[in-house]
PDB file of C-alpha atoms in Angstrom:
ATOM      1  CA  MET A   1     -20.637  -4.276  11.097  1.00 69.00           C
ATOM      2  CA  SER A   2     -19.535  -7.829  11.815  1.00 77.00           C
ATOM      3  CA  ALA A   3     -16.140  -8.510  13.373  1.00 78.00           C
ATOM      4  CA  ALA A   4     -14.980 -10.174  10.138  1.00 82.00           C
ATOM      5  CA  SER A   5     -16.068  -7.174   8.040  1.00 86.00           C
ATOM      6  CA  HIS A   6     -14.425  -4.839  10.540  1.00 85.00           C
ATOM      7  CA  GLU A   7     -11.107  -6.699  10.309  1.00 91.00           C
ATOM      8  CA  ALA A   8     -11.269  -6.988   6.506  1.00 92.00           C
ATOM      9  CA  LEU A   9     -11.857  -3.246   6.228  1.00 92.00           C
ATOM     10  CA  ARG A  10      -9.057  -2.507   8.692  1.00 94.00           C
ATOM     11  CA  ALA A  11      -6.684  -4.709   6.662  1.00 95.00           C
ATOM     12  CA  GLU A  12      -7.689  -2.973   3.411  1.00 94.00           C
ATOM     13  CA  LEU A  13      -7.163   0.489   4.907  1.00 96.00           C
ATOM     14  CA  GLU A  14      -3.846  -0.483   6.509  1.00 97.00           C
ATOM     15  CA  GLN A  15      -2.597  -1.954   3.218  1.00 97.00           C
ATOM     16  CA  LYS A  16      -3.534   1.191   1.294  1.00 95.00           C
ATOM     17  CA  LYS A  17      -1.829   3.307   3.949  1.00 96.00           C
ATOM     18  CA  GLN A  18       1.370   1.229   3.705  1.00 97.00           C
ATOM     19  CA  GLU A  19       1.342   1.522  -0.105  1.00 96.00           C
ATOM     20  CA  LEU A  20       0.992   5.293   0.138  1.00 94.00           C
ATOM     21  CA  MET A  21       3.754   5.538   2.732  1.00 94.00           C
ATOM     22  CA  ALA A  22       6.072   3.542   0.450  1.00 94.00           C
ATOM     23  CA  ARG A  23       5.164   5.837  -2.465  1.00 90.00           C
ATOM     24  CA  LEU A  24       5.813   8.866  -0.281  1.00 88.00           C
ATOM     25  CA  GLU A  25       9.250   7.499   0.648  1.00 89.00           C
ATOM     26  CA  ARG A  26      10.101   7.044  -3.051  1.00 87.00           C
ATOM     27  CA  ILE A  27       8.925  10.595  -3.741  1.00 80.00           C
ATOM     28  CA  SER A  28      11.019  11.957  -0.868  1.00 81.00           C
ATOM     29  CA  ALA A  29      14.081  10.062  -2.085  1.00 81.00           C
ATOM     30  CA  ASN A  30      13.566  11.503  -5.569  1.00 73.00           C
ATOM     31  CA  LEU A  31      13.362  15.036  -4.193  1.00 69.00           C
ATOM     32  CA  ARG A  32      16.525  14.565  -2.080  1.00 70.00           C
ATOM     33  CA  ARG A  33      18.743  13.515  -4.954  1.00 68.00           C
ATOM     34  CA  GLY A  34      21.094  16.082  -6.472  1.00 60.00           C
ATOM     35  CA  TYR A  35      20.668  18.123  -9.612  1.00 55.00           C
ATOM     36  CA  GLU A  36      22.559  17.874 -12.887  1.00 55.00           C
ATOM     37  CA  ALA A  37      25.166  20.562 -13.561  1.00 56.00           C
ATOM     38  CA  ASP A  38      23.672  21.431 -16.966  1.00 59.00           C
ATOM     39  CA  SER A  39      21.295  24.380 -16.524  1.00 58.00           C
ATOM     40  CA  LYS A  40      18.736  23.062 -19.051  1.00 64.00           C
ATOM     41  CA  GLU A  41      18.705  19.684 -17.340  1.00 66.00           C
ATOM     42  CA  ARG A  42      18.477  21.375 -13.932  1.00 62.00           C
ATOM     43  CA  ALA A  43      15.460  23.429 -15.039  1.00 61.00           C
ATOM     44  CA  LYS A  44      13.741  20.259 -16.239  1.00 63.00           C
ATOM     45  CA  GLU A  45      14.522  18.498 -12.948  1.00 66.00           C
ATOM     46  CA  LEU A  46      13.129  21.421 -10.940  1.00 61.00           C
ATOM     47  CA  GLU A  47       9.934  21.289 -12.990  1.00 63.00           C
ATOM     48  CA  ASP A  48       9.699  17.528 -12.504  1.00 66.00           C
ATOM     49  CA  ASN A  49      10.264  17.964  -8.773  1.00 66.00           C
ATOM     50  CA  GLU A  50       7.293  20.329  -8.563  1.00 74.00           C
ATOM     51  CA  VAL A  51       5.105  17.582 -10.014  1.00 73.00           C
ATOM     52  CA  VAL A  52       6.631  14.979  -7.722  1.00 71.00           C
ATOM     53  CA  ASP A  53       6.136  17.267  -4.713  1.00 74.00           C
ATOM     54  CA  ALA A  54       2.460  17.713  -5.616  1.00 80.00           C
ATOM     55  CA  LEU A  55       2.103  13.921  -5.754  1.00 82.00           C
ATOM     56  CA  GLY A  56       3.711  13.741  -2.320  1.00 84.00           C
ATOM     57  CA  ASN A  57       1.222  16.248  -0.933  1.00 89.00           C
ATOM     58  CA  GLU A  58      -1.618  14.194  -2.395  1.00 91.00           C
ATOM     59  CA  ALA A  59      -0.242  11.017  -0.794  1.00 91.00           C
ATOM     60  CA  ARG A  60       0.117  12.743   2.603  1.00 93.00           C
ATOM     61  CA  SER A  61      -3.482  13.942   2.381  1.00 94.00           C
ATOM     62  CA  GLU A  62      -4.720  10.458   1.523  1.00 94.00           C
ATOM     63  CA  ILE A  63      -2.712   8.941   4.406  1.00 96.00           C
ATOM     64  CA  ALA A  64      -4.331  11.426   6.803  1.00 96.00           C
ATOM     65  CA  LYS A  65      -7.800  10.481   5.517  1.00 96.00           C
ATOM     66  CA  ILE A  66      -7.065   6.778   5.958  1.00 97.00           C
ATOM     67  CA  SER A  67      -5.752   7.363   9.487  1.00 97.00           C
ATOM     68  CA  ALA A  68      -8.939   9.260  10.341  1.00 97.00           C
ATOM     69  CA  ALA A  69     -11.043   6.406   8.918  1.00 96.00           C
ATOM     70  CA  LEU A  70      -9.131   3.921  11.077  1.00 97.00           C
ATOM     71  CA  ARG A  71      -9.830   6.068  14.163  1.00 97.00           C
ATOM     72  CA  ARG A  72     -13.544   6.191  13.255  1.00 96.00           C
ATOM     73  CA  LEU A  73     -13.496   2.427  12.785  1.00 95.00           C
ATOM     74  CA  ASP A  74     -11.982   1.952  16.263  1.00 94.00           C
ATOM     75  CA  ALA A  75     -14.515   4.362  17.778  1.00 95.00           C
ATOM     76  CA  GLY A  76     -17.452   2.576  16.157  1.00 93.00           C
ATOM     77  CA  GLU A  77     -18.233   5.663  14.067  1.00 95.00           C
ATOM     78  CA  PHE A  78     -17.105   4.342  10.689  1.00 95.00           C
ATOM     79  CA  GLY A  79     -19.699   4.746   7.928  1.00 95.00           C
ATOM     80  CA  ILE A  80     -21.427   7.669   9.643  1.00 97.00           C
ATOM     81  CA  CYS A  81     -21.256  11.070   7.954  1.00 98.00           C
ATOM     82  CA  THR A  82     -19.210  13.481  10.062  1.00 96.00           C
ATOM     83  CA  GLU A  83     -21.376  16.374   8.853  1.00 97.00           C
ATOM     84  CA  CYS A  84     -24.993  15.216   9.119  1.00 98.00           C
ATOM     85  CA  GLY A  85     -24.660  12.057  11.225  1.00 97.00           C
ATOM     86  CA  LEU A  86     -26.529   9.860   8.743  1.00 98.00           C
ATOM     87  CA  PRO A  87     -25.126   6.578   7.382  1.00 97.00           C
ATOM     88  CA  ILE A  88     -22.811   6.855   4.379  1.00 96.00           C
ATOM     89  CA  GLU A  89     -24.100   4.852   1.428  1.00 96.00           C
ATOM     90  CA  PRO A  90     -22.474   1.383   1.175  1.00 92.00           C
ATOM     91  CA  GLY A  91     -21.618   1.963  -2.506  1.00 94.00           C
ATOM     92  CA  ARG A  92     -19.710   5.124  -1.611  1.00 95.00           C
ATOM     93  CA  LEU A  93     -17.796   3.315   1.123  1.00 93.00           C
ATOM     94  CA  LYS A  94     -16.977   0.480  -1.249  1.00 90.00           C
ATOM     95  CA  ALA A  95     -15.580   2.917  -3.835  1.00 93.00           C
ATOM     96  CA  TYR A  96     -14.004   5.293  -1.304  1.00 92.00           C
ATOM     97  CA  PRO A  97     -13.518   3.357   1.959  1.00 92.00           C
ATOM     98  CA  TYR A  98     -12.177   6.320   3.894  1.00 93.00           C
ATOM     99  CA  ALA A  99     -15.053   8.653   3.005  1.00 96.00           C
ATOM    100  CA  ASN A 100     -16.135  10.699   5.991  1.00 96.00           C
ATOM    101  CA  GLU A 101     -19.149  12.349   4.373  1.00 97.00           C
ATOM    102  CA  CYS A 102     -22.239  11.083   2.621  1.00 97.00           C
ATOM    103  CA  ILE A 103     -22.673  12.032  -1.038  1.00 96.00           C
ATOM    104  CA  GLU A 104     -25.041  14.896  -0.253  1.00 97.00           C
ATOM    105  CA  CYS A 105     -22.701  16.528   2.274  1.00 98.00           C
ATOM    106  CA  ALA A 106     -19.645  15.984   0.056  1.00 97.00           C
ATOM    107  CA  GLU A 107     -21.412  17.607  -2.912  1.00 97.00           C
ATOM    108  CA  PHE A 108     -22.557  20.493  -0.723  1.00 96.00           C
ATOM    109  CA  ASP A 109     -18.946  21.056   0.425  1.00 94.00           C
ATOM    110  CA  GLU A 110     -17.708  20.944  -3.183  1.00 94.00           C
ATOM    111  CA  ARG A 111     -20.241  23.565  -4.272  1.00 95.00           C
ATOM    112  CA  ARG A 112     -19.357  25.761  -1.290  1.00 94.00           C
ATOM    113  CA  ARG A 113     -15.615  25.549  -2.065  1.00 92.00           C
ATOM    114  CA  ALA A 114     -16.262  26.296  -5.751  1.00 94.00           C
ATOM    115  CA  ARG A 115     -18.032  29.531  -4.798  1.00 93.00           C
ATOM    116  CA  GLN A 116     -15.160  30.732  -2.609  1.00 88.00           C
TER     117      GLN A 116
END
């Protein structure tokens, strides 16, 4: 990977990470705010907070994946499947820049998890 490509990818990953961290902060602020006194309204807010909390968990997971991709980039291991050691397809990396597995290994893991 050329130095220019390396830096462009780093910038893209860092930007996505910052966006997710800002989203996570908004989610956290939403969860910290108080509840309405009305019990019906409170029940609705609790339900909404469950959804918001799930979105927060998703954002934290995505941030962790981006951080791992940045470490692989620094180590010169970016674009190499962490399972089989083969190159990850460029199209997959373009669509999912923090992918750590090739399509075959990712599909194998999905099937294995589905059976459990």
